[in-house]
Amino acid sequence: MDEALTEAPIEEHFVIRFPPGLANALRDPIRNRNVPVDLEIKQDARSGKLTFKNKTYNTTLVDLPCITESLKTIDNKQFYKIADVSQMLIVHEGRYSGPKDYAWPDGLTTPLKDVRNRRFRKRMSKKVIEDVEAEVERLLTADLEAEDVRYEVHERKEQDEDEDEELSGQMGESDGEDDDLDLAAAIDEALDKDEVEANAQDAPDESEEEEEESGEESEEPEEEQDVDENNELKNQMNTLKHEIQALEAKLAEKNQLAQNQVNEIMKERFKGIVNKLSMELVLKREQLEKLEVEIRNEEEDQ
């Protein structure tokens, strides 16, 4: 290999945001790939000058809260990732009035307005973590050296509960990334509740058991006992049919929700619910078939 060959250049991409008037004037030249713009960046790599049609604008390079992938295509069919865009060059007149640390709060689109403060938690400084660890160690050491330990249980005041509710509401607005997990947990809880109700319906009632015991103790003719057993089987079959109809309706509803979901996490959750309901429906239908066979046998014996 030729040692004189230099390494491939590294592409660095950033977004340029122009003022509305300048953006309209530059739109057509950019589409025609003929942009008469002079760009000069100062040594600090944060501020610079941009000249267009003999007019000079100030520029400031800021850090975006999100990373945007930059793609290119050759045949308008396949796309190739070529860079990560994490900075934006703002063209403005006058002095820069944004954040002093150049951490831009907004994303590139309208839904990402103030996303840095709404969605992302503030990082805890290393000093705060060290102070907390030192305080925990001090408390543990003091507890070991103590000759007598006494603790008291204090009831929470209503004012503290109201403050906790307000704090949880604010955290709910700021921590938007946990919404899908909370919704998934609620769905799992509802599904568990449905399973408990279904098991409760399947379980025989105490009154029915008492009736069966009293029926065994009483000396009734065999024909009357056969009729009662047949009626009981028919009642069980009717109840099972209603449960199957309810399961089919619920299965259709959950299946529709799974198809309409855009979030992949929620879609997988609903698919799991659909699978559980399908298995339960198969078991119910098998029970119904067994009951129908048993009823036919009872009628033939009579």
XYZ file of N, CA and C in Angstrom, residues 32-300:
807
model
N -30.594 25.233 -6.284
C -29.804 25.236 -7.522
C -28.326 24.972 -7.274
N -27.958 24.718 -6.007
C -26.564 24.449 -5.631
C -25.627 25.594 -6.027
N -26.116 26.807 -5.857
C -25.319 27.996 -6.165
C -25.543 28.999 -5.038
N -24.768 28.861 -3.958
C -24.981 29.674 -2.765
C -23.805 30.634 -2.601
N -23.996 31.911 -2.893
C -22.907 32.885 -2.722
C -22.831 33.375 -1.277
N -22.371 32.520 -0.393
C -22.308 32.862 1.030
C -20.861 32.742 1.492
N -20.401 33.761 2.201
C -19.069 33.733 2.807
C -19.229 33.462 4.299
N -18.599 32.403 4.785
C -18.723 32.011 6.187
C -17.350 32.029 6.835
N -17.264 32.700 7.976
C -16.001 32.799 8.700
C -16.254 32.472 10.169
N -15.498 31.527 10.721
C -15.634 31.118 12.113
C -14.425 31.623 12.895
N -14.690 32.182 14.074
C -13.596 32.671 14.898
C -12.879 31.515 15.582
N -11.852 31.843 16.347
C -11.025 30.809 16.966
C -11.761 30.019 18.044
N -12.722 30.622 18.718
C -13.387 29.907 19.801
C -14.360 28.861 19.291
N -14.581 28.755 18.002
C -15.426 27.744 17.364
C -16.876 27.841 17.808
N -17.273 28.948 18.396
C -18.654 29.145 18.810
C -19.316 30.317 18.096
N -18.576 31.341 17.779
C -19.140 32.520 17.133
C -18.408 32.788 15.831
N -19.083 33.466 14.932
C -18.482 33.752 13.644
C -19.280 34.798 12.889
N -18.955 34.964 11.623
C -19.611 35.944 10.760
C -20.058 35.261 9.479
N -21.221 35.680 8.960
C -21.723 35.176 7.689
C -22.119 36.372 6.833
N -21.635 36.389 5.603
C -21.900 37.501 4.692
C -22.726 37.012 3.520
N -23.813 37.729 3.236
C -24.681 37.392 2.105
C -25.187 38.693 1.494
N -24.888 38.879 0.200
C -25.281 40.091 -0.527
C -24.783 41.346 0.191
N -23.503 41.320 0.535
C -22.818 42.456 1.146
C -23.382 42.837 2.523
N -24.099 41.924 3.151
C -24.604 42.173 4.493
C -24.056 41.102 5.424
N -23.560 41.515 6.573
C -22.906 40.601 7.506
C -23.841 40.279 8.674
N -23.893 38.988 9.001
C -24.700 38.503 10.127
C -23.774 37.820 11.129
N -24.198 37.799 12.367
C -23.476 37.063 13.403
C -23.949 35.609 13.424
N -23.062 34.700 13.776
C -23.412 33.278 13.878
C -22.937 32.737 15.224
N -23.715 31.806 15.765
C -23.378 31.158 17.035
C -23.653 29.672 16.909
N -22.702 28.842 17.301
C -22.846 27.389 17.246
C -23.317 26.892 18.611
N -24.487 26.226 18.641
C -25.062 25.728 19.893
C -25.180 24.209 19.819
N -25.310 23.582 20.997
C -25.456 22.124 21.097
C -26.934 21.765 21.198
N -27.387 20.870 20.332
C -28.782 20.435 20.334
C -29.026 19.411 21.443
N -30.247 19.321 21.967
C -30.531 18.328 23.012
C -30.647 16.909 22.480
N -30.901 16.759 21.185
C -31.070 15.433 20.581
C -30.073 15.256 19.439
N -29.840 14.012 19.088
C -28.957 13.682 17.967
C -29.811 13.265 16.779
N -29.545 13.864 15.625
C -30.268 13.553 14.390
C -29.310 12.879 13.417
N -29.737 11.760 12.845
C -28.894 11.045 11.892
C -29.013 11.683 10.506
N -27.875 11.870 9.859
C -27.832 12.419 8.509
C -27.626 11.275 7.516
N -28.507 11.178 6.522
C -28.483 10.088 5.548
C -28.271 10.643 4.147
N -27.781 9.794 3.259
C -27.659 10.166 1.850
C -28.076 8.979 0.991
N -28.458 9.275 -0.238
C -28.881 8.233 -1.165
C -28.281 8.503 -2.539
N -28.051 7.421 -3.260
C -27.499 7.528 -4.614
C -28.561 7.215 -5.659
N -29.398 6.215 -5.368
C -30.403 5.769 -6.333
C -31.828 6.092 -5.898
N -31.986 6.928 -4.865
C -33.310 7.288 -4.340
C -34.077 6.075 -3.804
N -33.380 5.001 -3.486
C -34.008 3.805 -2.931
C -33.367 3.397 -1.613
N -32.055 3.325 -1.620
C -31.331 2.937 -0.414
C -30.675 4.164 0.210
N -30.735 4.224 1.557
C -30.169 5.344 2.281
C -29.006 4.856 3.144
N -28.002 5.700 3.250
C -26.805 5.372 4.015
C -26.574 6.468 5.054
N -26.325 6.035 6.283
C -26.020 7.003 7.329
C -24.589 7.495 7.158
N -24.427 8.818 7.226
C -23.092 9.378 7.025
C -22.617 10.218 8.208
N -23.526 10.669 9.064
C -23.074 11.501 10.179
C -24.174 11.617 11.222
N -23.768 12.059 12.417
C -24.698 12.404 13.495
C -24.687 13.917 13.663
N -25.853 14.526 13.590
C -25.974 15.977 13.716
C -26.351 16.298 15.158
N -25.470 16.981 15.862
C -25.723 17.320 17.261
C -25.541 18.807 17.548
N -25.278 19.604 16.512
C -25.065 21.037 16.708
C -25.848 21.826 15.661
N -26.120 23.088 15.995
C -26.863 23.963 15.089
C -26.196 25.334 15.065
N -26.017 25.862 13.863
C -25.422 27.184 13.676
C -26.558 28.185 13.494
N -26.706 29.085 14.449
C -27.784 30.071 14.417
C -27.247 31.363 13.808
N -27.908 31.812 12.755
C -27.564 33.078 12.105
C -28.507 34.146 12.651
N -27.958 35.219 13.196
C -28.795 36.235 13.837
C -28.157 37.598 13.657
N -28.974 38.617 13.851
C -28.503 39.995 13.839
C -28.349 40.466 15.285
N -27.324 41.210 15.542
C -27.094 41.675 16.901
C -26.367 40.634 17.734
N -26.503 40.773 19.058
C -25.782 39.891 19.972
C -26.550 38.598 20.205
N -25.818 37.572 20.601
C -26.409 36.268 20.905
C -27.126 36.345 22.248
N -28.385 35.900 22.294
C -29.200 36.000 23.508
C -29.622 34.632 24.036
N -28.967 33.566 23.600
C -29.339 32.227 24.044
C -28.642 31.832 25.328
N -28.693 30.545 25.686
C -28.040 30.070 26.915
C -26.535 30.325 26.886
N -25.989 30.665 28.054
C -24.565 30.978 28.119
C -23.693 29.748 27.907
N -24.208 28.572 28.283
C -23.428 27.349 28.084
C -23.649 26.736 26.706
N -24.378 27.450 25.838
C -24.639 27.029 24.451
C -25.421 25.709 24.383
N -26.127 25.357 25.457
C -26.971 24.156 25.454
C -28.379 24.575 25.030
N -28.691 24.387 23.763
C -29.965 24.848 23.215
C -31.114 24.003 23.778
N -32.183 24.643 24.317
C -33.245 23.856 24.970
C -34.206 23.178 24.004
N -34.310 23.670 22.765
C -35.312 23.165 21.821
C -34.690 22.212 20.815
N -35.517 21.258 20.360
C -35.104 20.378 19.275
C -35.387 21.016 17.924
N -35.312 20.211 16.875
C -35.492 20.739 15.524
C -36.958 20.863 15.138
N -37.850 20.141 15.799
C -39.261 20.145 15.430
C -40.099 20.741 16.558
N -41.351 21.062 16.234
C -42.237 21.709 17.208
C -42.502 20.852 18.446
N -42.732 19.527 18.327
C -42.954 18.727 19.545
C -41.773 18.719 20.509
N -40.585 19.062 20.021
C -39.395 19.053 20.874
C -39.095 20.429 21.459
N -40.120 21.278 21.559
C -39.951 22.589 22.165
C -39.601 22.437 23.641
N -38.500 23.058 24.064
C -38.033 23.000 25.457
C -37.861 21.560 25.931
N -37.417 20.679 25.034
C -37.313 19.255 25.370
C -36.213 18.996 26.396
N -35.213 19.832 26.419
C -34.113 19.608 27.376
C -34.600 19.738 28.821
N -35.559 20.620 29.064
C -36.075 20.811 30.421
C -37.287 19.936 30.712
N -38.076 19.599 29.680
C -39.296 18.834 29.900
C -39.051 17.339 30.011
N -38.147 16.809 29.209
C -37.996 15.359 29.103
C -36.742 14.826 29.780
N -35.685 15.607 29.795
C -34.405 15.105 30.278
C -34.174 15.554 31.717
N -33.829 14.604 32.565
C -33.542 14.932 33.953
C -32.182 15.622 34.068
N -32.100 16.525 35.026
C -30.833 17.205 35.250
C -29.851 16.243 35.914
N -28.637 16.257 35.432
C -27.616 15.374 35.986
C -27.168 15.867 37.356
N -27.017 14.922 38.256
C -26.552 15.265 39.599
C -25.032 15.409 39.581
N -24.558 16.465 40.183
C -23.119 16.713 40.184
C -22.401 15.682 41.051
N -21.128 15.492 40.759
C -20.326 14.520 41.500
C -20.195 14.920 42.962
N -20.153 16.214 43.229
C -20.005 16.684 44.609
C -21.229 16.309 45.444
N -22.423 16.424 44.862
C -23.643 16.070 45.601
C -23.635 14.587 45.949
N -23.225 13.740 44.994
C -23.168 12.297 45.246
C -22.174 11.979 46.359
N -21.005 12.612 46.316
C -20.004 12.370 47.357
C -20.499 12.836 48.719
N -21.214 13.971 48.766
C -21.747 14.460 50.045
C -22.782 13.491 50.612
N -23.638 12.941 49.747
C -24.653 11.989 50.209
C -23.993 10.721 50.735
N -22.994 10.202 50.017
C -22.300 8.993 50.471
C -21.591 9.226 51.803
N -20.970 10.398 51.965
C -20.286 10.700 53.227
C -21.282 10.787 54.380
N -22.469 11.365 54.127
C -23.473 11.470 55.183
C -24.009 10.094 55.571
N -24.195 9.214 54.592
C -24.655 7.853 54.892
C -23.621 7.112 55.732
N -22.349 7.227 55.371
C -21.294 6.578 56.159
C -21.245 7.132 57.581
N -21.448 8.442 57.712
C -21.430 9.040 59.054
C -22.582 8.503 59.903
N -23.763 8.388 59.306
C -24.925 7.883 60.045
C -24.733 6.424 60.451
N -24.169 5.608 59.553
C -23.929 4.203 59.885
C -22.908 4.067 61.006
N -21.853 4.883 60.959
C -20.839 4.844 62.016
C -21.426 5.276 63.357
N -22.235 6.337 63.322
C -22.862 6.800 64.562
C -23.827 5.765 65.116
N -24.497 5.025 64.232
C -25.419 3.987 64.689
C -24.668 2.841 65.365
N -23.491 2.482 64.829
C -22.707 1.411 65.443
C -22.154 1.822 66.802
N -21.809 3.089 66.955
C -21.233 3.564 68.212
C -22.290 3.879 69.263
N -23.545 3.886 68.888
C -24.599 4.260 69.837
C -24.803 3.162 70.879
N -25.006 3.549 72.143
C -25.277 2.599 73.216
C -26.750 2.220 73.276
N -27.621 3.134 72.921
C -29.059 2.877 72.964
C -29.682 3.451 71.693
N -30.589 2.687 71.098
C -31.243 3.110 69.858
C -32.736 3.219 70.106
N -33.331 4.299 69.706
C -34.766 4.508 69.869
C -35.316 5.107 68.577
N -36.458 4.628 68.163
C -37.059 5.161 66.945
C -38.513 5.497 67.210
N -39.044 6.452 66.490
C -40.425 6.889 66.607
C -41.063 6.876 65.220
N -42.346 6.566 65.189
C -43.109 6.553 63.942
C -44.010 7.774 63.930
N -43.841 8.632 62.950
C -44.636 9.854 62.819
C -45.653 9.676 61.702
N -46.876 10.117 61.961
C -47.901 10.071 60.928
C -47.676 11.209 59.937
N -47.964 10.907 58.688
C -47.792 11.927 57.654
C -48.921 12.944 57.752
N -48.568 14.205 57.617
C -49.575 15.255 57.659
C -50.201 15.437 56.277
N -51.409 16.025 56.285
C -52.099 16.251 55.011
C -51.317 17.209 54.130
N -50.645 18.189 54.750
C -49.872 19.142 53.969
C -48.734 18.447 53.243
N -48.062 17.505 53.935
C -46.977 16.765 53.290
C -47.504 15.929 52.141
N -48.704 15.327 52.319
C -49.271 14.514 51.247
C -49.603 15.370 50.037
N -50.140 16.603 50.279
C -50.441 17.494 49.157
C -49.174 17.880 48.419
N -48.089 18.149 49.181
C -46.825 18.494 48.535
C -46.294 17.333 47.713
N -46.447 16.096 48.246
C -45.995 14.921 47.501
C -46.789 14.754 46.220
N -48.119 15.026 46.277
C -48.934 14.900 45.071
C -48.522 15.923 44.025
N -48.258 17.185 44.479
C -47.809 18.198 43.528
C -46.470 17.814 42.921
N -45.559 17.296 43.766
C -44.247 16.896 43.262
C -44.365 15.753 42.274
N -45.221 14.765 42.588
C -45.392 13.640 41.663
C -46.012 14.101 40.368
N -46.933 15.108 40.431
C -47.513 15.631 39.198
C -46.482 16.315 38.336
N -45.587 17.103 38.971
C -44.529 17.753 38.205
C -43.577 16.739 37.602
N -43.241 15.698 38.382
C -42.345 14.668 37.853
C -43.004 13.919 36.714
N -44.336 13.732 36.806
C -45.038 13.048 35.722
C -44.974 13.830 34.439
N -45.008 15.208 34.550
C -44.907 16.011 33.343
C -43.504 15.997 32.785
N -42.480 15.975 33.693
C -41.102 16.046 33.214
C -40.589 14.710 32.731
N -41.043 13.631 33.358
C -40.528 12.305 33.005
C -41.471 11.651 32.017
N -41.531 12.172 30.800
C -42.447 11.620 29.809
C -42.054 10.256 29.318
N -40.781 9.882 29.487
C -40.356 8.590 28.970
C -40.916 7.426 29.756
N -41.472 7.700 31.016
C -42.032 6.616 31.827
C -43.504 6.381 31.553
N -44.131 7.184 30.663
C -45.574 7.040 30.431
C -45.916 5.680 29.853
N -45.122 5.207 28.904
C -45.411 3.909 28.287
C -45.326 2.782 29.303
N -44.312 2.854 30.206
C -44.159 1.796 31.201
C -45.311 1.817 32.198
N -45.779 3.050 32.605
C -46.918 3.131 33.519
C -48.167 2.564 32.874
N -48.386 2.880 31.601
C -49.558 2.356 30.914
C -49.483 0.844 30.786
N -48.279 0.328 30.517
C -48.116 -1.124 30.412
C -48.394 -1.801 31.750
N -47.942 -1.185 32.843
C -48.216 -1.762 34.161
C -49.708 -1.764 34.462
N -50.411 -0.687 34.050
C -51.859 -0.645 34.271
C -52.569 -1.725 33.474
N -52.079 -1.972 32.253
C -52.682 -3.018 31.428
C -52.467 -4.388 32.066
N -51.250 -4.644 32.557
C -50.976 -5.923 33.224
C -51.859 -6.099 34.458
N -52.052 -5.015 35.206
C -52.888 -5.102 36.406
C -54.334 -5.419 36.040
N -54.833 -4.763 34.958
C -56.203 -5.045 34.526
C -56.348 -6.484 34.053
N -55.307 -6.989 33.355
C -55.355 -8.374 32.876
C -55.358 -9.358 34.045
N -54.532 -9.094 35.055
C -54.524 -9.967 36.231
C -55.877 -9.962 36.933
N -56.507 -8.781 36.956
C -57.825 -8.683 37.584
C -58.850 -9.514 36.827
N -58.771 -9.465 35.470
C -59.689 -10.268 34.657
C -59.483 -11.756 34.912
N -58.213 -12.179 35.050
C -57.938 -13.593 35.300
C -58.489 -14.031 36.653
N -58.370 -13.142 37.662
C -58.901 -13.483 38.988
C -60.410 -13.627 38.935
N -61.079 -12.706 38.185
C -62.533 -12.802 38.072
C -62.944 -14.068 37.338
N -62.177 -14.413 36.280
C -62.505 -15.624 35.531
C -62.339 -16.869 36.395
N -61.276 -16.898 37.197
C -61.076 -18.044 38.084
C -62.169 -18.124 39.148
N -62.611 -16.931 39.588
C -63.679 -16.918 40.582
C -64.984 -17.451 40.002
N -65.215 -17.144 38.695
C -66.416 -17.665 38.058
C -66.330 -19.169 37.861
N -65.143 -19.645 37.538
C -64.976 -21.082 37.319
C -65.103 -21.868 38.620
N -64.700 -21.254 39.746
C -64.725 -21.974 41.020
C -66.165 -22.197 41.458
N -66.506 -23.332 41.982
C -67.879 -23.600 42.427
C -68.212 -22.785 43.658
N -69.454 -22.306 43.728
C -69.915 -21.535 44.874
C -70.133 -22.451 46.067
N -70.030 -21.843 47.285
C -70.263 -22.623 48.496
C -71.706 -23.097 48.576
N -72.620 -22.229 48.058
C -74.031 -22.626 48.097
C -74.274 -23.854 47.244
N -73.576 -23.911 46.065
C -73.745 -25.077 45.206
C -73.201 -26.327 45.885
N -72.054 -26.182 46.604
C -71.496 -27.338 47.293
C -72.441 -27.816 48.394
N -73.048 -26.837 49.115
C -73.988 -27.231 50.166
C -75.193 -27.947 49.588
N -75.660 -27.434 48.400
C -76.798 -28.101 47.769
C -76.440 -29.520 47.366
N -75.202 -29.690 46.850
C -74.791 -31.037 46.453
C -74.728 -31.967 47.662
N -74.175 -31.449 48.799
C -74.091 -32.289 49.991
C -75.473 -32.652 50.520
N -76.359 -31.637 50.526
C -77.715 -31.933 51.007
C -78.427 -32.903 50.084
N -78.109 -32.793 48.760
C -78.730 -33.712 47.805
C -78.249 -35.129 48.014
N -76.977 -35.261 48.379
C -76.460 -36.607 48.618
C -77.070 -37.217 49.872
N -77.300 -36.367 50.894
C -77.848 -36.896 52.135
C -79.314 -37.283 51.992
N -80.041 -36.480 51.195
C -81.471 -36.791 51.040
C -81.647 -38.022 50.177
N -82.653 -38.751 50.480
C -82.933 -39.980 49.742
C -84.009 -39.693 48.708
N -83.571 -39.195 47.527
C -84.502 -38.922 46.449
C -84.448 -40.067 45.459
N -85.473 -40.194 44.679
C -85.450 -41.224 43.636
C -84.325 -40.972 42.656
N -83.829 -42.008 42.036
C -82.717 -41.895 41.093
C -83.093 -41.064 39.876
N -84.333 -41.146 39.424
C -84.741 -40.388 38.239
C -84.673 -38.889 38.505
N -85.137 -38.447 39.696
C -85.088 -37.027 40.019
C -83.643 -36.547 40.128
N -82.771 -37.370 40.697
C -81.361 -36.990 40.780
C -80.747 -36.850 39.395
N -81.088 -37.742 38.479
C -80.563 -37.645 37.116
C -81.034 -36.364 36.440
N -82.311 -36.008 36.659
C -82.844 -34.777 36.055
C -82.129 -33.555 36.618
N -81.901 -33.548 37.948
C -81.202 -32.422 38.560
C -79.772 -32.304 38.040
N -79.081 -33.420 37.902
C -77.712 -33.381 37.377
C -77.692 -32.872 35.945
N -78.679 -33.308 35.160
C -78.745 -32.856 33.767
C -78.989 -31.350 33.704
N -79.894 -30.848 34.540
C -80.163 -29.406 34.572
C -78.930 -28.624 35.024
N -78.212 -29.173 35.991
C -77.001 -28.501 36.466
C -75.941 -28.424 35.366
N -75.794 -29.498 34.604
C -74.840 -29.482 33.492
C -75.241 -28.457 32.442
N -76.555 -28.357 32.174
C -77.017 -27.374 31.189
C -76.769 -25.946 31.679
N -76.966 -25.715 32.970
C -76.680 -24.384 33.519
C -75.192 -24.049 33.393
N -74.346 -25.034 33.682
C -72.908 -24.811 33.517
C -72.558 -24.518 32.062
N -73.217 -25.226 31.148
C -72.946 -25.008 29.727
C -73.367 -23.603 29.301
N -74.524 -23.128 29.763
C -74.975 -21.776 29.424
C -74.025 -20.720 29.989
N -73.598 -20.939 31.242
C -72.642 -19.996 31.837
C -71.336 -19.964 31.053
N -70.881 -21.136 30.632
C -69.636 -21.218 29.871
C -69.769 -20.536 28.517
N -70.945 -20.645 27.896
C -71.168 -19.974 26.611
C -71.097 -18.453 26.768
N -71.692 -17.938 27.843
C -71.620 -16.492 28.085
C -70.174 -16.045 28.319
N -69.410 -16.843 29.056
C -68.002 -16.497 29.290
C -67.214 -16.502 27.984
N -67.517 -17.459 27.109
C -66.818 -17.521 25.818
C -67.154 -16.303 24.974
N -68.424 -15.890 24.970
C -68.807 -14.699 24.212
C -68.100 -13.455 24.745
N -68.018 -13.330 26.076
C -67.319 -12.180 26.659
C -65.836 -12.203 26.313
N -65.224 -13.400 26.344
C -63.804 -13.507 25.984
C -63.570 -13.157 24.528
N -64.457 -13.589 23.645
C -64.310 -13.276 22.219
C -64.402 -11.770 21.982
N -65.339 -11.103 22.670
C -65.459 -9.649 22.522
C -64.212 -8.935 23.037
N -63.716 -9.386 24.205
C -62.514 -8.771 24.764
C -61.297 -9.034 23.879
N -61.218 -10.233 23.312
C -60.096 -10.569 22.433
C -60.108 -9.699 21.184
N -61.286 -9.470 20.614
C -61.379 -8.607 19.431
C -60.979 -7.174 19.764
N -61.378 -6.707 20.949
C -61.029 -5.343 21.356
C -59.517 -5.186 21.533
N -58.877 -6.127 22.252
C -57.435 -6.039 22.484
C -56.656 -6.200 21.180
N -57.164 -7.043 20.290
C -56.493 -7.229 18.997
C -56.532 -5.946 18.186
N -57.666 -5.233 18.237
C -57.772 -3.966 17.527
C -56.838 -2.922 18.124
N -56.737 -2.895 19.459
C -55.815 -1.960 20.110
C -54.370 -2.258 19.738
N -54.028 -3.541 19.655
C -52.653 -3.915 19.286
C -52.326 -3.467 17.867
N -53.287 -3.557 16.953
C -53.045 -3.156 15.570
C -52.928 -1.643 15.430
N -53.629 -0.894 16.299
C -53.619 0.563 16.197
C -52.450 1.202 16.929
N -51.677 0.429 17.697
C -50.577 0.993 18.468
C -49.403 1.351 17.562
N -48.833 2.537 17.808
C -47.633 2.972 17.083
C -46.380 2.651 17.890
N -46.483 2.762 19.202
C -45.352 2.468 20.082
C -45.093 0.964 20.091
N -43.855 0.581 19.795
C -43.518 -0.842 19.712
C -43.643 -1.535 21.071
N -43.300 -0.837 22.157
C -43.395 -1.438 23.489
C -44.839 -1.777 23.813
N -45.743 -0.816 23.559
C -47.155 -1.051 23.847
C -47.734 -2.105 22.915
N -47.263 -2.142 21.678
C -47.764 -3.147 20.740
C -47.412 -4.549 21.229
N -46.182 -4.741 21.726
C -45.793 -6.051 22.252
C -46.605 -6.414 23.495
N -46.903 -5.416 24.330
C -47.724 -5.668 25.512
C -49.105 -6.182 25.115
N -49.723 -5.499 24.162
C -51.056 -5.908 23.736
C -51.023 -7.276 23.057
N -49.959 -7.574 22.325
C -49.848 -8.899 21.709
C -49.782 -9.994 22.780
N -49.056 -9.709 23.869
C -49.016 -10.679 24.963
C -50.388 -10.895 25.586
N -51.148 -9.802 25.734
C -52.507 -9.926 26.270
C -53.378 -10.739 25.330
N -53.246 -10.491 24.021
C -54.040 -11.233 23.033
C -53.713 -12.722 23.094
N -52.435 -13.055 23.250
C -52.051 -14.476 23.331
C -52.644 -15.148 24.575
N -52.612 -14.447 25.719
C -53.184 -15.023 26.941
C -54.681 -15.243 26.799
N -55.369 -14.236 26.225
C -56.815 -14.381 26.043
C -57.141 -15.500 25.064
N -56.312 -15.666 24.028
C -56.547 -16.740 23.055
C -56.408 -18.109 23.711
N -55.381 -18.275 24.554
C -55.206 -19.551 25.253
C -56.376 -19.832 26.198
N -56.823 -18.776 26.894
C -57.961 -18.959 27.799
C -59.224 -19.319 27.024
N -59.388 -18.714 25.828
C -60.562 -19.019 25.010
C -60.536 -20.470 24.533
N -59.360 -20.973 24.177
C -59.237 -22.375 23.747
C -59.632 -23.316 24.884
N -59.180 -23.013 26.108
C -59.527 -23.856 27.257
C -61.030 -23.844 27.527
N -61.640 -22.663 27.415
C -63.088 -22.575 27.638
C -63.853 -23.394 26.601
N -63.420 -23.334 25.358
C -64.103 -24.098 24.313
C -63.947 -25.606 24.529
N -62.780 -26.022 24.997
C -62.596 -27.445 25.300
C -63.521 -27.882 26.433
N -63.654 -27.030 27.454
C -64.580 -27.350 28.540
C -66.016 -27.445 28.031
N -66.384 -26.542 27.105
C -67.742 -26.574 26.554
C -67.992 -27.866 25.780
N -67.013 -28.294 24.993
C -67.168 -29.544 24.246
C -67.346 -30.740 25.191
N -66.578 -30.773 26.279
C -66.711 -31.872 27.239
C -68.094 -31.875 27.889
N -68.603 -30.682 28.215
C -69.934 -30.602 28.813
C -71.014 -31.070 27.846
N -70.882 -30.669 26.572
C -71.871 -31.101 25.583
C -71.869 -32.622 25.431
N -70.684 -33.228 25.411
C -70.599 -34.688 25.316
C -71.215 -35.340 26.547
N -70.952 -34.783 27.716
C -71.484 -35.351 28.954
C -73.007 -35.248 28.998
N -73.553 -34.119 28.506
C -75.013 -33.957 28.486
C -75.658 -34.950 27.527
N -75.040 -35.154 26.368
C -75.587 -36.123 25.413
C -75.587 -37.537 26.009
N -74.524 -37.877 26.699
C -74.465 -39.207 27.315
C -75.545 -39.373 28.390
N -75.773 -38.299 29.166
C -76.805 -38.368 30.197
C -78.187 -38.561 29.575
N -78.447 -37.831 28.470
C -79.754 -37.956 27.823
C -79.942 -39.343 27.214
N -78.879 -39.921 26.656
C -78.989 -41.265 26.086
C -79.246 -42.311 27.175
